[in-house]
PDB file of N, CA and C in Angstrom:
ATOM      1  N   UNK A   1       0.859  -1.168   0.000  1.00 84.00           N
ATOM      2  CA  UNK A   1       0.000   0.000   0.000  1.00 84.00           C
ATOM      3  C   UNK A   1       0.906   1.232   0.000  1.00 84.00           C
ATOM      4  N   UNK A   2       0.873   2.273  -0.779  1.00 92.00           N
ATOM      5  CA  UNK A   2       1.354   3.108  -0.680  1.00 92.00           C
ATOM      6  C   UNK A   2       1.337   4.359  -0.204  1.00 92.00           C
ATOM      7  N   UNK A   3       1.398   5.800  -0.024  1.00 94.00           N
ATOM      8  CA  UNK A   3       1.370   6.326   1.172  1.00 94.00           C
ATOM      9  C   UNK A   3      -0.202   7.315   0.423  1.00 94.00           C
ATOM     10  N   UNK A   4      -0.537   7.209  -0.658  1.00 96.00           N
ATOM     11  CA  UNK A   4      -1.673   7.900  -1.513  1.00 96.00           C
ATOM     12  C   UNK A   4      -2.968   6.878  -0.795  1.00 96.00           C
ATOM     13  N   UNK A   5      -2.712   5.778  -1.283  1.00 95.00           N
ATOM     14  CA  UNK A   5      -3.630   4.670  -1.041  1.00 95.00           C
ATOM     15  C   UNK A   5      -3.944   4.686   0.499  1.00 95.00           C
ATOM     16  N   UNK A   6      -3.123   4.533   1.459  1.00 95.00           N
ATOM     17  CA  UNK A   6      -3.068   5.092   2.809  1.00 95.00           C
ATOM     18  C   UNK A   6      -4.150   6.134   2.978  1.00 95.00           C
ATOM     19  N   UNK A   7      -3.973   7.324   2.633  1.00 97.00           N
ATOM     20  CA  UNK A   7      -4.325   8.183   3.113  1.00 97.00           C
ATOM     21  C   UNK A   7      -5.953   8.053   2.695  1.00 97.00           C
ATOM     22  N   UNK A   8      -6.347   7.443   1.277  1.00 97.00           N
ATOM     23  CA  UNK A   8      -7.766   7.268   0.843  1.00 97.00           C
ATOM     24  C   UNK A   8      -8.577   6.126   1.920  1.00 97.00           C
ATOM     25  N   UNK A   9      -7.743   5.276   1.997  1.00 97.00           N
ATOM     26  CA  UNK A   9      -7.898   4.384   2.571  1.00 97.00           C
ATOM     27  C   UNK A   9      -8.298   4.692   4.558  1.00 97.00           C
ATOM     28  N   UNK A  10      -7.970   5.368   4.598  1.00 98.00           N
ATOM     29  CA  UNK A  10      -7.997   6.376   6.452  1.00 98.00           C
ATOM     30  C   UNK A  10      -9.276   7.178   6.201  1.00 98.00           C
ATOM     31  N   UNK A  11      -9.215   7.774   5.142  1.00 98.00           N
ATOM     32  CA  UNK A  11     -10.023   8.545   4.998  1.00 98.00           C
ATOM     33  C   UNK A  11     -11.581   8.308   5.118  1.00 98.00           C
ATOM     34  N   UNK A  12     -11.612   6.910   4.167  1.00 98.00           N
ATOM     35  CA  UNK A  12     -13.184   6.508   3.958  1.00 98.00           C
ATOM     36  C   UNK A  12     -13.261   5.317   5.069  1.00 98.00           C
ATOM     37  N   UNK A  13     -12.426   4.983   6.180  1.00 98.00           N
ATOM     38  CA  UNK A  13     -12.708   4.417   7.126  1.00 98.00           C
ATOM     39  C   UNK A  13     -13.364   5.492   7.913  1.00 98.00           C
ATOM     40  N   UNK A  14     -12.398   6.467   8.257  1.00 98.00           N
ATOM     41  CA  UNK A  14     -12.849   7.693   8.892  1.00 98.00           C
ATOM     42  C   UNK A  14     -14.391   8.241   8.977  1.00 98.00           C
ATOM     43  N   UNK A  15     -14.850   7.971   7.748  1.00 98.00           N
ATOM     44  CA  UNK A  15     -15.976   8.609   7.498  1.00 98.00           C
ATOM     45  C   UNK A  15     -17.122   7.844   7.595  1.00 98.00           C
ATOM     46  N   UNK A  16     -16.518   6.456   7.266  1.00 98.00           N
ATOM     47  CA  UNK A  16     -17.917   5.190   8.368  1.00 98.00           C
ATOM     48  C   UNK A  16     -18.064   5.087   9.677  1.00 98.00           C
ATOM     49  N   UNK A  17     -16.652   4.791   9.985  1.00 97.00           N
ATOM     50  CA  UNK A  17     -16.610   5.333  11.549  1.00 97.00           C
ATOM     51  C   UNK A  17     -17.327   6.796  12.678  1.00 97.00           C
ATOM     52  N   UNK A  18     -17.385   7.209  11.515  1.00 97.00           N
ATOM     53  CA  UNK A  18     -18.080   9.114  12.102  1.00 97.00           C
ATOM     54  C   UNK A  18     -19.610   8.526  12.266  1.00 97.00           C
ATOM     55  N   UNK A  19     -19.751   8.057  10.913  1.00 96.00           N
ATOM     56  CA  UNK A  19     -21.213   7.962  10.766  1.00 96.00           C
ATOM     57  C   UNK A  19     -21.729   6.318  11.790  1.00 96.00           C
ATOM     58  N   UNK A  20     -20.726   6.055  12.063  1.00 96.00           N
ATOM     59  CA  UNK A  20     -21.286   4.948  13.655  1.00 96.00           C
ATOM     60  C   UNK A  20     -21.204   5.636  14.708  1.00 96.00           C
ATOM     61  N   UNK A  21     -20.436   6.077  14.752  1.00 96.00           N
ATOM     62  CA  UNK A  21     -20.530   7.066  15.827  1.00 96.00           C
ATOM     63  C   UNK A  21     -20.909   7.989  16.456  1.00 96.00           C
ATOM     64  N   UNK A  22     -22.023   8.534  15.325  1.00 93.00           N
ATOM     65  CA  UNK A  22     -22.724  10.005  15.707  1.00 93.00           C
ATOM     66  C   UNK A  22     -23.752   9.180  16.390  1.00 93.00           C
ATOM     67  N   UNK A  23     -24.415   8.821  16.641  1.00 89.00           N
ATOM     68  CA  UNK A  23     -25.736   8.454  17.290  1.00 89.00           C
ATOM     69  C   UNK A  23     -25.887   8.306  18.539  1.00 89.00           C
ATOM     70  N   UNK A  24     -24.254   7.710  18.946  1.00 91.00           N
ATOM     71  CA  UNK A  24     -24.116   7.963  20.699  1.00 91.00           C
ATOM     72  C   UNK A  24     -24.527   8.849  21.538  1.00 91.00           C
ATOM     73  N   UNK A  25     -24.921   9.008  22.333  1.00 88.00           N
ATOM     74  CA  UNK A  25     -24.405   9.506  23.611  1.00 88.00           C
ATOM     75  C   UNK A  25     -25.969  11.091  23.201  1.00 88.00           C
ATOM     76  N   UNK A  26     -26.946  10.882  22.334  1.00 84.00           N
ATOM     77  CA  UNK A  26     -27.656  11.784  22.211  1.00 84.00           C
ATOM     78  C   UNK A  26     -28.701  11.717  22.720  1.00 84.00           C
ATOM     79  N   UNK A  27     -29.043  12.921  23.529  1.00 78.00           N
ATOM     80  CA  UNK A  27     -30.150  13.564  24.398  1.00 78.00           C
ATOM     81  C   UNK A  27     -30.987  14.800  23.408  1.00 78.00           C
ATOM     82  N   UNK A  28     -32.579  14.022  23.448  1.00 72.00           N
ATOM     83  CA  UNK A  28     -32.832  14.644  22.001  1.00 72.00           C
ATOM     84  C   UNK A  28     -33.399  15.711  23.013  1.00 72.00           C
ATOM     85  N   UNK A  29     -33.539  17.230  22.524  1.00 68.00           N
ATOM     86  CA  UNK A  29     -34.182  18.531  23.032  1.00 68.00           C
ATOM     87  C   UNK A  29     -34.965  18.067  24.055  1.00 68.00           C
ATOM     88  N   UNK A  30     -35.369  19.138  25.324  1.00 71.00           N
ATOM     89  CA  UNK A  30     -36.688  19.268  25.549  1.00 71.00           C
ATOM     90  C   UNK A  30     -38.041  19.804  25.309  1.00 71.00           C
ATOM     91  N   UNK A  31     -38.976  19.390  24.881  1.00 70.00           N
ATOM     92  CA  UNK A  31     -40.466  20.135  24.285  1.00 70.00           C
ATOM     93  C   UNK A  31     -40.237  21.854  24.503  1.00 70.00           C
ATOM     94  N   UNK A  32     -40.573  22.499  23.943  1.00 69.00           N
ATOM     95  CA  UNK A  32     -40.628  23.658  24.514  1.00 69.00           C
ATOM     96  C   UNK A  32     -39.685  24.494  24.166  1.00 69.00           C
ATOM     97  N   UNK A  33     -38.585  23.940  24.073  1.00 66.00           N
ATOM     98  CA  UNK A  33     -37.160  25.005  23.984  1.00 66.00           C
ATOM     99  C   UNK A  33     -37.100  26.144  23.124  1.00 66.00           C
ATOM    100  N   UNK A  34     -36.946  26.961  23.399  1.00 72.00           N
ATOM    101  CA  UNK A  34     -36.962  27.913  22.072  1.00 72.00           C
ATOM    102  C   UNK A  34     -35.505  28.020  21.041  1.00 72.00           C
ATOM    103  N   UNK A  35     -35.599  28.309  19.786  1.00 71.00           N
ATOM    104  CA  UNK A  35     -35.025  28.272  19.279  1.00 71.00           C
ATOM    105  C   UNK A  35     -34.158  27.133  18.832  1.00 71.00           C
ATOM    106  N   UNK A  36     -34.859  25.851  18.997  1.00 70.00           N
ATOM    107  CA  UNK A  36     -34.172  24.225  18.871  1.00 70.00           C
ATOM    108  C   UNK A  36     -34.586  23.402  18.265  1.00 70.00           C
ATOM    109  N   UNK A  37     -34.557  22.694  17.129  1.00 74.00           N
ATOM    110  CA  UNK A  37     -35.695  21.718  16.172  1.00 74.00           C
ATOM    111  C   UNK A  37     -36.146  20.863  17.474  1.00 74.00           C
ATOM    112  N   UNK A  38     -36.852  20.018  16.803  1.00 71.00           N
ATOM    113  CA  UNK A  38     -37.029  18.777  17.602  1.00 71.00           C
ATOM    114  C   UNK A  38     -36.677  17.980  17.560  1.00 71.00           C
ATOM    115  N   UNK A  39     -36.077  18.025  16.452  1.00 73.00           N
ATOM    116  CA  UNK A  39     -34.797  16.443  16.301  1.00 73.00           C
ATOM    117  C   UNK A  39     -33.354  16.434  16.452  1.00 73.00           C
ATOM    118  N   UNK A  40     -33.335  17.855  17.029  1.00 76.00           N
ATOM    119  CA  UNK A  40     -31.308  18.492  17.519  1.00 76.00           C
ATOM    120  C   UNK A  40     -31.174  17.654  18.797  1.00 76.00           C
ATOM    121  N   UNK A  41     -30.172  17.276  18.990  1.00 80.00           N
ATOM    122  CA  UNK A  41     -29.848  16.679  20.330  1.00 80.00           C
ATOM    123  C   UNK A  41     -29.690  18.124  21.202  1.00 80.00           C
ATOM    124  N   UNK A  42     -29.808  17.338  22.693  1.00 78.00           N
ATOM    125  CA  UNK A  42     -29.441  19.010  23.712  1.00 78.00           C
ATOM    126  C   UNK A  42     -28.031  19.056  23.655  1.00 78.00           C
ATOM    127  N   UNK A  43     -27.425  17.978  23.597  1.00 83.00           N
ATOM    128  CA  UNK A  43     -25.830  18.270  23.590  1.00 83.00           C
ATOM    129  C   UNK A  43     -24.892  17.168  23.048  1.00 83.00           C
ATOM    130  N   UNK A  44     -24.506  17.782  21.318  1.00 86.00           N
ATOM    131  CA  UNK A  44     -24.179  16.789  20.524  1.00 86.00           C
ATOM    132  C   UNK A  44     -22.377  16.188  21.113  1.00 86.00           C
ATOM    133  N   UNK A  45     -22.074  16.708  21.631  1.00 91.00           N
ATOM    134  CA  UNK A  45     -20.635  16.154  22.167  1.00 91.00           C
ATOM    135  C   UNK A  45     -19.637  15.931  20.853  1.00 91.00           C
ATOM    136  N   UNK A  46     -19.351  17.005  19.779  1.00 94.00           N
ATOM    137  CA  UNK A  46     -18.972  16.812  18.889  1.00 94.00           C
ATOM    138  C   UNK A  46     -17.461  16.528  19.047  1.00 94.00           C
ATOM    139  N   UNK A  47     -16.980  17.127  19.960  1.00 96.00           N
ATOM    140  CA  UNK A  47     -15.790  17.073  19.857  1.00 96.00           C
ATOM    141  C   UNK A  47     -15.633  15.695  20.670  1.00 96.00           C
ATOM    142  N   UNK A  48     -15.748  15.049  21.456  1.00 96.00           N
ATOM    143  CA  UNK A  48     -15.639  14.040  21.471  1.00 96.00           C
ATOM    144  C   UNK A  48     -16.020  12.854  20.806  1.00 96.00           C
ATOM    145  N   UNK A  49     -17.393  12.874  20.336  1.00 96.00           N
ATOM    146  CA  UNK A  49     -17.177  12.037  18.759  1.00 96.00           C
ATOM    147  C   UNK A  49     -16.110  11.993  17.861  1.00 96.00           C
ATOM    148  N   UNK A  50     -16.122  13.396  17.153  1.00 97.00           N
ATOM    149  CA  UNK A  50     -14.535  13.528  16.298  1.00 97.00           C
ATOM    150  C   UNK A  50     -13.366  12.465  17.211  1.00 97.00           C
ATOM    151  N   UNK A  51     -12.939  12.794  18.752  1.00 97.00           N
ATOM    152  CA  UNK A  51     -11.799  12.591  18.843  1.00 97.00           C
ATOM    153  C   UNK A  51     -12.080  10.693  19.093  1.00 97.00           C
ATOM    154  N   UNK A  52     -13.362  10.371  19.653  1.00 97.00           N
ATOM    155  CA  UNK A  52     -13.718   8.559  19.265  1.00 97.00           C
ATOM    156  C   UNK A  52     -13.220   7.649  17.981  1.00 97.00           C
ATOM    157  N   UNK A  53     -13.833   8.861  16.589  1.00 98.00           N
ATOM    158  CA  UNK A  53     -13.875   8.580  15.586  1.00 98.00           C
ATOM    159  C   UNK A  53     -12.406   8.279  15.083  1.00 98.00           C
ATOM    160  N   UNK A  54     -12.004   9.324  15.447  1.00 98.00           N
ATOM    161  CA  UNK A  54      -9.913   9.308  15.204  1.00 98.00           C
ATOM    162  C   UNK A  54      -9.331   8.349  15.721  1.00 98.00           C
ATOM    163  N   UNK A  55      -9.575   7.641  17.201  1.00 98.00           N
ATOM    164  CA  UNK A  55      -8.709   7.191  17.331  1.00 98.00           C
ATOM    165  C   UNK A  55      -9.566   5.378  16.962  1.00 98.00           C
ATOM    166  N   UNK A  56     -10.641   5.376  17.151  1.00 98.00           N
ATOM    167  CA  UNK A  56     -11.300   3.803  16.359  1.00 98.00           C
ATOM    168  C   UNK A  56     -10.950   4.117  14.915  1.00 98.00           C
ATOM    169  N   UNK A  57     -10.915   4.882  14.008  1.00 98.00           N
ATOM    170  CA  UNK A  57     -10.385   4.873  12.708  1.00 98.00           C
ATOM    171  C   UNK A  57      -8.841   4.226  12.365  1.00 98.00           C
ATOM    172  N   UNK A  58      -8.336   5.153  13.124  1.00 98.00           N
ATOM    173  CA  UNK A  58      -6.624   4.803  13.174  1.00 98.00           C
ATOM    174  C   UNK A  58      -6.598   3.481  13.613  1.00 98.00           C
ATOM    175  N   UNK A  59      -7.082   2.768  15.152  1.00 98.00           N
ATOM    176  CA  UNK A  59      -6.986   1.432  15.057  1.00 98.00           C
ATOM    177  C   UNK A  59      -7.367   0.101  14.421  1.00 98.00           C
ATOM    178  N   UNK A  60      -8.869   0.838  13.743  1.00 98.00           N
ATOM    179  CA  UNK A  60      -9.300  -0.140  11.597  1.00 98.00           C
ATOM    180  C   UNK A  60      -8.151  -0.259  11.075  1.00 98.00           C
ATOM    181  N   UNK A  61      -7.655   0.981  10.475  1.00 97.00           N
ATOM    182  CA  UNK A  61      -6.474   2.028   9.787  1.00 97.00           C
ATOM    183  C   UNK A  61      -5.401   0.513   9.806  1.00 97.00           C
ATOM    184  N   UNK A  62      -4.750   0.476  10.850  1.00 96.00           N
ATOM    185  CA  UNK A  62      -3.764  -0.322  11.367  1.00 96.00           C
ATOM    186  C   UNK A  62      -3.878  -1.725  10.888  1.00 96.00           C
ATOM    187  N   UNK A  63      -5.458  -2.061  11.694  1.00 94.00           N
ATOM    188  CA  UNK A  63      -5.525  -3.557  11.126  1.00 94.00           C
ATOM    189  C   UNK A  63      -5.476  -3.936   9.530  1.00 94.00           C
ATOM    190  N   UNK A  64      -6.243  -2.947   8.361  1.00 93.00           N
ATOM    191  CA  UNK A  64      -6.253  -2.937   7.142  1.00 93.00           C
ATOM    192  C   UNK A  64      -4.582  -3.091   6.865  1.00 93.00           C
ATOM    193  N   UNK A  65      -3.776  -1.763   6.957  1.00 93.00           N
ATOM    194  CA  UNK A  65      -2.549  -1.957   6.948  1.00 93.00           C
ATOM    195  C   UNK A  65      -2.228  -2.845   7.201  1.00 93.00           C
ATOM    196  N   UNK A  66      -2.034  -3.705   8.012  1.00 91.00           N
ATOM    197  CA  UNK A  66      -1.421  -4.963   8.172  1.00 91.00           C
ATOM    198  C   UNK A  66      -1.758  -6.046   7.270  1.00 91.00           C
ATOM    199  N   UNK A  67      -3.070  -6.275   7.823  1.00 88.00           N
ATOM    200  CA  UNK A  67      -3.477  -6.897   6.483  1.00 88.00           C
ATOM    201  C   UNK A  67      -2.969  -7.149   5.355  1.00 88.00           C
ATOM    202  N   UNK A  68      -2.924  -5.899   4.887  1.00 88.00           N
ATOM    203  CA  UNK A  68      -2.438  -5.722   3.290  1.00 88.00           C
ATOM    204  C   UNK A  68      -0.544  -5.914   3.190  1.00 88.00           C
ATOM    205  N   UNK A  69      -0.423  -5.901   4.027  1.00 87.00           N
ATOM    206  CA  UNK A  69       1.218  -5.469   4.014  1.00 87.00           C
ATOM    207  C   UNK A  69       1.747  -6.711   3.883  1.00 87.00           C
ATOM    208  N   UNK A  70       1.549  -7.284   5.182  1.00 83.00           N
ATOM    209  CA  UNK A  70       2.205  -8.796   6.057  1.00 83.00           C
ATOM    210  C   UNK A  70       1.791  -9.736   4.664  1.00 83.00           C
ATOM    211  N   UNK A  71       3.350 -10.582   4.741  1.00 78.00           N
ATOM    212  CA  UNK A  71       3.385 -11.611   3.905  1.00 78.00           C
ATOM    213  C   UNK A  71       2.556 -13.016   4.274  1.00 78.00           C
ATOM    214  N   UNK A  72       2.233 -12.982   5.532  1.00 80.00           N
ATOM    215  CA  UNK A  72       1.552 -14.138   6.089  1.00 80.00           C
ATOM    216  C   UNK A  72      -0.451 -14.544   5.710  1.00 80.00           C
ATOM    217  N   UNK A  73      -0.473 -13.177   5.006  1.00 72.00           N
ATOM    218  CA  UNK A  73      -2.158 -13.366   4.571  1.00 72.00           C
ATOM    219  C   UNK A  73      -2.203 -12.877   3.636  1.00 72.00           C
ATOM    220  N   UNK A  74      -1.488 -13.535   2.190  1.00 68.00           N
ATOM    221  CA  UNK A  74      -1.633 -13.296   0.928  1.00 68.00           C
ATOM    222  C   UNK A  74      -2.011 -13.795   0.705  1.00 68.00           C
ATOM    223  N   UNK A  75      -2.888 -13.642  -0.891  1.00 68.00           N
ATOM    224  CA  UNK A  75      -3.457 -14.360  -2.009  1.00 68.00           C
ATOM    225  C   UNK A  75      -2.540 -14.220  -3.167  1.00 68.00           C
ATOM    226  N   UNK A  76      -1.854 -14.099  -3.520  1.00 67.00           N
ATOM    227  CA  UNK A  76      -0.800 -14.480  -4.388  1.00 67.00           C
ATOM    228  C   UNK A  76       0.150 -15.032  -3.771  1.00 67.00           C
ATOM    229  N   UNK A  77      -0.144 -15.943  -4.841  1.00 64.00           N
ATOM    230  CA  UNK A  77       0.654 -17.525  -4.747  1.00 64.00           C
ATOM    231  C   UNK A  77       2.274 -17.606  -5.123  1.00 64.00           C
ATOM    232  N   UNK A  78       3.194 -16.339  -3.610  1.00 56.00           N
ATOM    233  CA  UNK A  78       4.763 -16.971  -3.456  1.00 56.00           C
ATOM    234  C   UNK A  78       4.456 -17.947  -2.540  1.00 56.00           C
TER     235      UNK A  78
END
C-alpha cells in the first residue's frame, strides 16, 4: 500500500466510523425550547465524537494496513 492509497484508505474508514458514531451519547431537546428543532440533540458532544472517531479509525487504519502489508495473509501464490 502506498502512502496515496493510505491516506484514501484512512479517509473513507474515517468517514464510516463518524457515521457509527454520531448516534451515541444523544439527548434529544426538551419540548418547549426555544429556538431548537425537535430532532437536535441538547448536547451533541462533537468534539468528542470527532476525537472517538480518530482514534477507532486509526486502530481499523492499522488492522487494514497490516493486512495488506504482512506476507503471512496473501493471495498471491509466493
Amino acid at each position: 500500500m502506498n502512502w496515496l492509497t493510505g491516506i484514501v484508505v484512512y479517509i473513507l474508514v474515517w468517514w464510516v466510523t463518524l457515521f457509527a458514531v454520531l448516534p451515541l451519547w444523544v439527548t434529544p431537546t426538551e419540548p418547549g425550547d426555544i429556538g431548537h428543532a425537535a430532532g437536535a440533540p441538547q448536547h451533541p458532544r462533537l468534539r468528542l465524537k470527532l476525537a472517538l472517531t480518530t482514534a477507532v479509525a486509526t486502530v481499523i487504519w492499522l488492522g487494514i494496513y497490516i493486512v495488506v502489508e504482512e506476507p503471512w495473509f496473501s493471495f498471491r501464490g509466493s
